[in-house]
PDB file of C-alpha atoms in Angstrom:
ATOM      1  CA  UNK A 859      57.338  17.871   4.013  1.00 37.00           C
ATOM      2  CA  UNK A 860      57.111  19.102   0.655  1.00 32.00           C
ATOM      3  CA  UNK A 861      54.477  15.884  -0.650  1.00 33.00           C
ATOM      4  CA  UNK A 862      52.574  17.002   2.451  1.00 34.00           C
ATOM      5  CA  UNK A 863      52.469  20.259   1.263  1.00 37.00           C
ATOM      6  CA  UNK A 864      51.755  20.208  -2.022  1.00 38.00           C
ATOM      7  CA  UNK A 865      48.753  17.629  -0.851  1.00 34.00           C
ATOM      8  CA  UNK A 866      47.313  20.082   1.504  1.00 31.00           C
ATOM      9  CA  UNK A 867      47.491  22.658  -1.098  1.00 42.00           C
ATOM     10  CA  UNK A 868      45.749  20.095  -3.910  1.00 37.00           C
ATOM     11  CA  UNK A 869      42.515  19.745  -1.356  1.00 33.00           C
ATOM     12  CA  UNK A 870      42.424  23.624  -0.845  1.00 41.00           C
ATOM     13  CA  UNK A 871      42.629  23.656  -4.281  1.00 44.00           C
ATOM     14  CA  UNK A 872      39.288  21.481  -5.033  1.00 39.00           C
ATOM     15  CA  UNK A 873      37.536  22.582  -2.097  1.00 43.00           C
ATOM     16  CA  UNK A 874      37.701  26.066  -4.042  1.00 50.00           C
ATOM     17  CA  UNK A 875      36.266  24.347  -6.887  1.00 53.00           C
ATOM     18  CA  UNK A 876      33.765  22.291  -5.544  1.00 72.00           C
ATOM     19  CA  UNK A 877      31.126  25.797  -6.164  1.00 79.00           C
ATOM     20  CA  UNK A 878      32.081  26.000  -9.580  1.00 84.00           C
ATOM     21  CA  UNK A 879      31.176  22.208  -9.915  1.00 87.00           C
ATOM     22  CA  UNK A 880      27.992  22.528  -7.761  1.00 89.00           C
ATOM     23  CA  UNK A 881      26.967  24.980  -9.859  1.00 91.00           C
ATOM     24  CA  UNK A 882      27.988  23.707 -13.458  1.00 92.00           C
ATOM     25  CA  UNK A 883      25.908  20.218 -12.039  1.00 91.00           C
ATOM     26  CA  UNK A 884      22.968  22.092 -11.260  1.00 93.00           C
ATOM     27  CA  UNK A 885      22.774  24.131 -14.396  1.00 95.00           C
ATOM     28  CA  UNK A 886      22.730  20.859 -16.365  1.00 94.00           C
ATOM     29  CA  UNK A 887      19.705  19.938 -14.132  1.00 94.00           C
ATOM     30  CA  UNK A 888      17.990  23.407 -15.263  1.00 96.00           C
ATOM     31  CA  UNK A 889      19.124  22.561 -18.718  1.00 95.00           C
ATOM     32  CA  UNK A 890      17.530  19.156 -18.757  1.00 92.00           C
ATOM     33  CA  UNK A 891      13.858  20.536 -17.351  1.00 94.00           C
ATOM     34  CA  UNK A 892      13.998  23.032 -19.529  1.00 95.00           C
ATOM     35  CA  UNK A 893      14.321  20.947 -22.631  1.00 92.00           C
ATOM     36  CA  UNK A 894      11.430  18.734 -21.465  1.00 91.00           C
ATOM     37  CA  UNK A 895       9.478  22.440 -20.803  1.00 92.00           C
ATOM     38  CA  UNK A 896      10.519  23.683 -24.436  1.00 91.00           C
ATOM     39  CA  UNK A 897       8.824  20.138 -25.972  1.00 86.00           C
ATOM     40  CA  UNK A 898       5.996  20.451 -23.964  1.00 86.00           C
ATOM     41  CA  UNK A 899       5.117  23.627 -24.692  1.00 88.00           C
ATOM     42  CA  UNK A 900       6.305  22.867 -28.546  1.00 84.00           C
ATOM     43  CA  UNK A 901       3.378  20.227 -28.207  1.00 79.00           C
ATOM     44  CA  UNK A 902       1.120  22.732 -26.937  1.00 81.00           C
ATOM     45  CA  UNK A 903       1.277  24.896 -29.912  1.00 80.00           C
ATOM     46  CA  UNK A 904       2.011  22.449 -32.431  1.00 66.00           C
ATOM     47  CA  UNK A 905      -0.078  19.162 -31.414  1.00 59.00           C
ATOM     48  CA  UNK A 906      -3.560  18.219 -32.083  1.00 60.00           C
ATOM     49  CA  UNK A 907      -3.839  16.687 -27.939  1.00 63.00           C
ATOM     50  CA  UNK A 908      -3.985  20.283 -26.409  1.00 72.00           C
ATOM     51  CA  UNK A 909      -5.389  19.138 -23.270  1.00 75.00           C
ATOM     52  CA  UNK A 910      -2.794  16.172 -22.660  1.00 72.00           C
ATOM     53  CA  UNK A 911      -0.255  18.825 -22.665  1.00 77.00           C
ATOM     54  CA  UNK A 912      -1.689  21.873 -20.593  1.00 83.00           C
ATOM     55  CA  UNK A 913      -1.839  19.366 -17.484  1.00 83.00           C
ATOM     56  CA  UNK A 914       1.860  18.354 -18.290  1.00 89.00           C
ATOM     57  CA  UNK A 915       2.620  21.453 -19.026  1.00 91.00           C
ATOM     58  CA  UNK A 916       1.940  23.025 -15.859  1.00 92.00           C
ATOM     59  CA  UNK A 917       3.973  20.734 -13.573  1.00 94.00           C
ATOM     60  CA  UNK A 918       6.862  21.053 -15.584  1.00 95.00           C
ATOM     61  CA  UNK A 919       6.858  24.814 -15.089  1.00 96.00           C
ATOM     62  CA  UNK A 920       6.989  24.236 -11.525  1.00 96.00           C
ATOM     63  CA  UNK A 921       9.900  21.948 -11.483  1.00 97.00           C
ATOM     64  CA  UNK A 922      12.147  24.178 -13.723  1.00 97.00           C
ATOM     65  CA  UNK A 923      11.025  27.336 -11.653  1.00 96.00           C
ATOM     66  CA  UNK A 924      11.937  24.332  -8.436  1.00 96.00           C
ATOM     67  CA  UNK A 925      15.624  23.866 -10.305  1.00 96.00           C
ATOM     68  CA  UNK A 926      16.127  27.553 -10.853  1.00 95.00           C
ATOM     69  CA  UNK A 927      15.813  28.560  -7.095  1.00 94.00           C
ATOM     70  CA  UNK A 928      18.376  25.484  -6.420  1.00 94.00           C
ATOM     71  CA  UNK A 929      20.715  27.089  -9.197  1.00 95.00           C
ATOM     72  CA  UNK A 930      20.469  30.403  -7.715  1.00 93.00           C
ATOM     73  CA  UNK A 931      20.998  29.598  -3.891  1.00 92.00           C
ATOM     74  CA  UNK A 932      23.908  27.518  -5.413  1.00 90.00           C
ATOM     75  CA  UNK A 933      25.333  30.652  -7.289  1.00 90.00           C
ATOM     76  CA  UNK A 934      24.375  33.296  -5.332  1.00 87.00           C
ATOM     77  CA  UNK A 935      26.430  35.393  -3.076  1.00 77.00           C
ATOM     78  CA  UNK A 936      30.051  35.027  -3.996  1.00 78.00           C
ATOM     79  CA  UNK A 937      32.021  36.858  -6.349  1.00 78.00           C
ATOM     80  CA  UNK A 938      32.310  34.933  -9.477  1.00 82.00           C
ATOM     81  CA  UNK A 939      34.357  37.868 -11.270  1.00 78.00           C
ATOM     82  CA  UNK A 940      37.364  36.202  -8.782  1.00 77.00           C
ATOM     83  CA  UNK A 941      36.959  32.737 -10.446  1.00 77.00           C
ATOM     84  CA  UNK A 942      36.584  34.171 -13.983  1.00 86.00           C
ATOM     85  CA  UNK A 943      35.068  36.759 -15.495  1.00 91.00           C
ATOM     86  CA  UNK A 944      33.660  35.211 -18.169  1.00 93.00           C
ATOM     87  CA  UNK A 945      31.567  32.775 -15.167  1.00 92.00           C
ATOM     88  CA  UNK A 946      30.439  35.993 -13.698  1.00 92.00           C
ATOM     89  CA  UNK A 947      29.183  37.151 -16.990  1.00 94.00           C
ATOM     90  CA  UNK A 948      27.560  34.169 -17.974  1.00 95.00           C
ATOM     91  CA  UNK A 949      25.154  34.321 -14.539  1.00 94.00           C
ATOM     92  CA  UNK A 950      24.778  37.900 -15.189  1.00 93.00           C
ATOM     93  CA  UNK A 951      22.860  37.019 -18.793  1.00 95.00           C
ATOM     94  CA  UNK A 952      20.862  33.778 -17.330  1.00 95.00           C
ATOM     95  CA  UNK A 953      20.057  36.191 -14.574  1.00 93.00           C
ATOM     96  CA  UNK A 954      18.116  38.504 -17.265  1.00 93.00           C
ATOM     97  CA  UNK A 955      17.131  35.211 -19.269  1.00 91.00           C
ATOM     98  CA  UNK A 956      15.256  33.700 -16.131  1.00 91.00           C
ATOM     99  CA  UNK A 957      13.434  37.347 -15.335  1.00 91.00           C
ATOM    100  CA  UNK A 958      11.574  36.805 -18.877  1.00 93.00           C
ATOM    101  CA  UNK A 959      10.342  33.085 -18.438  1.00 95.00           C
ATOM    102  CA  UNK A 960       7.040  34.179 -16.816  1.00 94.00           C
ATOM    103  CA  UNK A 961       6.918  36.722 -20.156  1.00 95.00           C
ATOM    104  CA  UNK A 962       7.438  33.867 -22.410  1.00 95.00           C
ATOM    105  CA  UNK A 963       4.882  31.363 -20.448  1.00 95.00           C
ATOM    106  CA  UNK A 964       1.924  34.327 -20.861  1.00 95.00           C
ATOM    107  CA  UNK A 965       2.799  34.580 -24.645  1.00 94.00           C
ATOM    108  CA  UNK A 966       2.583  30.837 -25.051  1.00 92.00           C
ATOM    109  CA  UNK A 967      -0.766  30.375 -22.927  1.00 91.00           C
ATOM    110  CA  UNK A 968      -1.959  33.201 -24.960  1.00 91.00           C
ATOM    111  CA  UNK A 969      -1.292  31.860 -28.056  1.00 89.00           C
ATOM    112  CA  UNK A 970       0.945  35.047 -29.463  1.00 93.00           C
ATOM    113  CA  UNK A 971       4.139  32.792 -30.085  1.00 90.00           C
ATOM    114  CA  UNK A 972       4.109  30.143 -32.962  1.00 88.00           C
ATOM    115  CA  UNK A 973       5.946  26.510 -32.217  1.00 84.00           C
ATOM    116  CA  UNK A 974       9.137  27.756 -34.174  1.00 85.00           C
ATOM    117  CA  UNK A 975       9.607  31.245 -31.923  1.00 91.00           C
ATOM    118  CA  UNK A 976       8.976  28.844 -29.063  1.00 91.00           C
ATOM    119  CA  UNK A 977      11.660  27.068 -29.600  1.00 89.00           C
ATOM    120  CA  UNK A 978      14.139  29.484 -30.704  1.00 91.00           C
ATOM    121  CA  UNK A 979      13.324  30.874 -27.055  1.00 93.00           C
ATOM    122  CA  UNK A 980      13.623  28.239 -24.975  1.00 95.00           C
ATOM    123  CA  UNK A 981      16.940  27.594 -27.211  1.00 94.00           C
ATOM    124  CA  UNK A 982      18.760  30.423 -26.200  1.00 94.00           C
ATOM    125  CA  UNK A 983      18.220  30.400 -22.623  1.00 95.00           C
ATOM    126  CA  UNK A 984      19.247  26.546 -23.018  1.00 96.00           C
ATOM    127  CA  UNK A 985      22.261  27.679 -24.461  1.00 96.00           C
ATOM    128  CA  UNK A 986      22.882  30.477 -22.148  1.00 97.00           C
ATOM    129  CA  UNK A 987      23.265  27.340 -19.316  1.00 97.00           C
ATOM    130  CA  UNK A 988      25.535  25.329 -21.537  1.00 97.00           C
ATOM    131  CA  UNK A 989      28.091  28.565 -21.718  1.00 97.00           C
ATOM    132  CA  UNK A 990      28.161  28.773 -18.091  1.00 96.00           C
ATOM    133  CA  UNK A 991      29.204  24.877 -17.725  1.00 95.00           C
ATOM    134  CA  UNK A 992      31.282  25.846 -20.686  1.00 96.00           C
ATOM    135  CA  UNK A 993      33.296  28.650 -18.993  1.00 95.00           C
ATOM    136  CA  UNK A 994      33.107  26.669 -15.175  1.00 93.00           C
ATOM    137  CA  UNK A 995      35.096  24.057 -17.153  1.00 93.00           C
ATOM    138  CA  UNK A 996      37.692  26.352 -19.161  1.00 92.00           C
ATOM    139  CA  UNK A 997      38.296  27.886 -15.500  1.00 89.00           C
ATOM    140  CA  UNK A 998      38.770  24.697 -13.338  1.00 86.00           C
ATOM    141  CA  UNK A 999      42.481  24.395 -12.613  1.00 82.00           C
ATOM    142  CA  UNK A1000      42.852  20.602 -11.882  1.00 81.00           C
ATOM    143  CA  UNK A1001      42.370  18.251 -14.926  1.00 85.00           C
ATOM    144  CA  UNK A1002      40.603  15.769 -13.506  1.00 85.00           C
ATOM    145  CA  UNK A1003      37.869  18.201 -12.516  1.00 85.00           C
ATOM    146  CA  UNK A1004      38.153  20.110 -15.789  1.00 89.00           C
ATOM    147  CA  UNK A1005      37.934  16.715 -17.499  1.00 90.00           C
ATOM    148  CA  UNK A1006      34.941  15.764 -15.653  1.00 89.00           C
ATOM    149  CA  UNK A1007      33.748  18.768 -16.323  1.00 91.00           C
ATOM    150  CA  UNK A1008      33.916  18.626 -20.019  1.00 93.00           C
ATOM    151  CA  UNK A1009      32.123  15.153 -20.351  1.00 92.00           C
ATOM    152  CA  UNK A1010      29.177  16.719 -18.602  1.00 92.00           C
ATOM    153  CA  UNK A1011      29.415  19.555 -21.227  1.00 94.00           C
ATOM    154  CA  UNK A1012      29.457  17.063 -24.179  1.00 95.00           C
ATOM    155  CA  UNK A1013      27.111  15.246 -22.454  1.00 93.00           C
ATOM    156  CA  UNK A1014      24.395  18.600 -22.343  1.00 94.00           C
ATOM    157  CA  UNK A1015      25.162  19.727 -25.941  1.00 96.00           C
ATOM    158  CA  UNK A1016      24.668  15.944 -27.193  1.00 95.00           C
ATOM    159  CA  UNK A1017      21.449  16.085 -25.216  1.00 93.00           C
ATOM    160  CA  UNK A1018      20.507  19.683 -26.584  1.00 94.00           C
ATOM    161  CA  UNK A1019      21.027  18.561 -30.101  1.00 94.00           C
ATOM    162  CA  UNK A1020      18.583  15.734 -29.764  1.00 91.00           C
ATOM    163  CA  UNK A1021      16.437  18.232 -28.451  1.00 88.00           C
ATOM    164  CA  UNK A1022      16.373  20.191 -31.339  1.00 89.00           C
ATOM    165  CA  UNK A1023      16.490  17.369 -33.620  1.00 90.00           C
ATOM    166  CA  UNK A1024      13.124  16.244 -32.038  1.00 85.00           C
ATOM    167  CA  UNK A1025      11.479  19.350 -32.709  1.00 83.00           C
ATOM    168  CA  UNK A1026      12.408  19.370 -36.064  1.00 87.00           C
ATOM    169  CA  UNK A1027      11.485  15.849 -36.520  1.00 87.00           C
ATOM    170  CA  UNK A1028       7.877  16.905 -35.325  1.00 82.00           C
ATOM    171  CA  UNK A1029       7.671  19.098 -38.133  1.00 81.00           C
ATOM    172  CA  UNK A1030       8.221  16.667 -40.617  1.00 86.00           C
ATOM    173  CA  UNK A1031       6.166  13.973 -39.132  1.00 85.00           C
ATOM    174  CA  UNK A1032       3.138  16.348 -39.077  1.00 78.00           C
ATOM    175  CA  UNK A1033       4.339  17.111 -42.825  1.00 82.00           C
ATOM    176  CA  UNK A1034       4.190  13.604 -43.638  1.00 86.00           C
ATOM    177  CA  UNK A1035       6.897  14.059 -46.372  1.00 90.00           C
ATOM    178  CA  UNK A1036       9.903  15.156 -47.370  1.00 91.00           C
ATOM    179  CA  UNK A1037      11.192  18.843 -47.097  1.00 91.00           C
ATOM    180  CA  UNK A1038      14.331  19.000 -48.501  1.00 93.00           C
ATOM    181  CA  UNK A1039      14.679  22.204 -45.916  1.00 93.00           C
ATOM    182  CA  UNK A1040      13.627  20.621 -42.536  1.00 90.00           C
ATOM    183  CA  UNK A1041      15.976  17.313 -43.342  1.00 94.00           C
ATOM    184  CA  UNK A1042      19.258  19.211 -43.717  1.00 95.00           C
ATOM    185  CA  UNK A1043      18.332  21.090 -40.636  1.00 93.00           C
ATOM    186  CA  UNK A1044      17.511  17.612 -38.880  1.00 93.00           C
ATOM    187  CA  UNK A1045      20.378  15.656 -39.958  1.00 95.00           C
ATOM    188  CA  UNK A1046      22.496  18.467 -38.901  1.00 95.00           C
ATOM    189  CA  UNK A1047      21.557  17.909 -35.854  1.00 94.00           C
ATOM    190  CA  UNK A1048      21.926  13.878 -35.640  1.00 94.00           C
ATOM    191  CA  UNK A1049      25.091  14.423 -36.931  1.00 96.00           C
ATOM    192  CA  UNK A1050      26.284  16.992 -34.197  1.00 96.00           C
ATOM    193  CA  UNK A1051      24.244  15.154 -31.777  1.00 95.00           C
ATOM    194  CA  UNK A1052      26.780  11.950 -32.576  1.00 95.00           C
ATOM    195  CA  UNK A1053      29.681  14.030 -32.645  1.00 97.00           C
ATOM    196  CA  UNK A1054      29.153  15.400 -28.676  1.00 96.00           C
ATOM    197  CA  UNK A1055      28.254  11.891 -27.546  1.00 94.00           C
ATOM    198  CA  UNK A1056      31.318  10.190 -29.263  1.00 96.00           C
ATOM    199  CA  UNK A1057      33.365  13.195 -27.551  1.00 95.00           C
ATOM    200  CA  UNK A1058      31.548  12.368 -24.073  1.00 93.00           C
ATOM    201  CA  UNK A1059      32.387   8.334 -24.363  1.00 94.00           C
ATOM    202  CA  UNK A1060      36.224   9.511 -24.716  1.00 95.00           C
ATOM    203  CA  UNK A1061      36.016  11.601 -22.078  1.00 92.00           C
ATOM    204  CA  UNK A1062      33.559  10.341 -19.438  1.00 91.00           C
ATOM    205  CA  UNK A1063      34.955   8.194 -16.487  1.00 89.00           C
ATOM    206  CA  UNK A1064      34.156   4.355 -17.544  1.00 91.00           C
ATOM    207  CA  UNK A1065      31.239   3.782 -14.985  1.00 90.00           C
ATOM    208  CA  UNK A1066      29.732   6.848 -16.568  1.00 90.00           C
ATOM    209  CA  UNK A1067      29.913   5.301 -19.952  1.00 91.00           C
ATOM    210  CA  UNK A1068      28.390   2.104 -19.092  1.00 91.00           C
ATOM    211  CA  UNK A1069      25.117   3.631 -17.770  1.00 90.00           C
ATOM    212  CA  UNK A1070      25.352   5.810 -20.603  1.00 90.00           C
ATOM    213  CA  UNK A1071      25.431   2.964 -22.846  1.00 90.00           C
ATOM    214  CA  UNK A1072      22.474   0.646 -20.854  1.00 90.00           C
ATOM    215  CA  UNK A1073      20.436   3.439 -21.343  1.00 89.00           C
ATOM    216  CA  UNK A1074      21.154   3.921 -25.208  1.00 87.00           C
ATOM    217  CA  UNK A1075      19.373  -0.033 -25.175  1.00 88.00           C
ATOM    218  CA  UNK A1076      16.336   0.844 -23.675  1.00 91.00           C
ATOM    219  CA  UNK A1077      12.838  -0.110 -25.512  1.00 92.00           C
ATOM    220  CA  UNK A1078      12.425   3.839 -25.428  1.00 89.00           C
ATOM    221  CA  UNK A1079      15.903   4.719 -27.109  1.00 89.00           C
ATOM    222  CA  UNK A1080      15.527   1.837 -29.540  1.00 92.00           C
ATOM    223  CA  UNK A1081      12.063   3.341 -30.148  1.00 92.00           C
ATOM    224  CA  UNK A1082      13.540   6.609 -30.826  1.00 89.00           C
ATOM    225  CA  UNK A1083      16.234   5.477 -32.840  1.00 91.00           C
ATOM    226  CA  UNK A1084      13.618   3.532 -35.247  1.00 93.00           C
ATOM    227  CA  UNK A1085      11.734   7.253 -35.685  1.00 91.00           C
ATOM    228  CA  UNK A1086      15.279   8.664 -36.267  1.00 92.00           C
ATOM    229  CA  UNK A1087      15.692   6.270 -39.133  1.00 93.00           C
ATOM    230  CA  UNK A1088      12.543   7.011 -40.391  1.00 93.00           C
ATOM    231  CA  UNK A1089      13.469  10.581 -40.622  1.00 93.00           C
ATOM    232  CA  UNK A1090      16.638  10.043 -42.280  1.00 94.00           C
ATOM    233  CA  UNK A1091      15.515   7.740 -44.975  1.00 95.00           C
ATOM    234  CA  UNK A1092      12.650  10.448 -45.860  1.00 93.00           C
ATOM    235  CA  UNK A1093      14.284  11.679 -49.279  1.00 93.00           C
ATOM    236  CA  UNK A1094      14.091   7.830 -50.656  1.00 93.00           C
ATOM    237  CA  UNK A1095      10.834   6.863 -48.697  1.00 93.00           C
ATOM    238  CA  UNK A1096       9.174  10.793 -48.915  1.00 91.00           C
ATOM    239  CA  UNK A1097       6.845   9.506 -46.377  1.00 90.00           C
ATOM    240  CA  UNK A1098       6.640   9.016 -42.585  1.00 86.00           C
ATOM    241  CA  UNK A1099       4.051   6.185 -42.692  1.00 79.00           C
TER     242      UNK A1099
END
């Protein structure tokens, strides 16, 4: 009687979590359309191909506004404060964060932003997400689910600091040299970048890993980690060519 109980009492328990989850999944989703958003629009202001990325551009928008209304039918109409204050907080602030998007979109299309303020925009919404899975996780109450959890939280920040990293490795290829300035920024970010993934390997469940790793052999991530190396060997080469 008292296995049966304690069973029945696990399944309440992650049936109570499963909103938490839903929602932490979904955020990630935001956070990943986003990130493509924030290099398009990066692009926009910063690339010679304007056209190429004002088509792009404007589908994108659409699917992150698409992935917000998902996020906030998911999150929507329960007291979070319950689950952890800290959750409820964190929705509060992405609340406010999402109001100004349509803000930030006029200042790009009208040109009143440069690339860099962009970013740093984009950025802190982006990070605004990550705290949320961040605080979902510290709250979950069974370890598996908190340890899932936390592999899709290294998982985002790995992916986030690649984002950056691109954006500063834009700068220097349109430099075309060295700037001892923008490299310590951008192998700052490689190196955290490692540092989440390694964290996500340990952590992930195995199947997770492997299609993880597949994907790290791709012609496109091989392609990107050729440009990486180009990057990094800048202060011997001082060239991109």
């Amino acid at each position: 009687t008292f296995h049966v109980s304690r069973s029945i009492e696990k399944i309440d328990e992650l049936e109570k979590l499963i909103p938490e989850v839903e929602v932490a999944l979904e955020a990630s989703r935001v956070v990943h359309e986003l990130q493509i958003e924030r290099g398009l629009s990066f692009g926009l202001l910063g690339g010679k191909d304007v056209d190429a990325f004002v088509s792009k551009l404007s589908g994108q928008r659409r699917i992150v506004d698409q992935e917000f209304q998902r996020f906030n039918a998911i999150s929507s109409g329960r007291d979070w404060s319950s689950i952890s204050v800290a959750v409820q907080r964190d929705l509060e602030v992405i609340a406010k964060d999402a109001d100004g998007i349509a803000a930030l979109r006029e200042s790009i299309d009208r040109g009143a932003l440069d690339a860099s303020e962009v970013v740093a925009r984009y950025t802190l919404l982006i990070n605004d997400l990550i705290a949320l899975i961040s605080d979902i996780q510290v709250a979950a109450t069974d370890h598996i689910v908190a340890e899932d959890l936390l592999a899709l939280k290294e998982l985002v920040l790995g992916k986030e600091r690649a984002g950056v990293g691109r954006a500063i490795g834009a700068k220097l290829f349109a430099l075309g040299q060295y700037d001892a300035m923008l490299h310590r920024d951008f192998v700052s970010q490689a190196a955290q970048e490692e540092a989440f993934f390694e964290e996500f390997v340990d952590v992930a469940p195995r199947e997770i890993v492997e299609i993880f790793e597949r994907n790290e052999n791709t012609p496109e991530a091989l392609e990107v980690a050729a440009l990486r190396k180009l990057l990094l060997d800048l202060p011997i080469s001082n060239t991109t060519n």
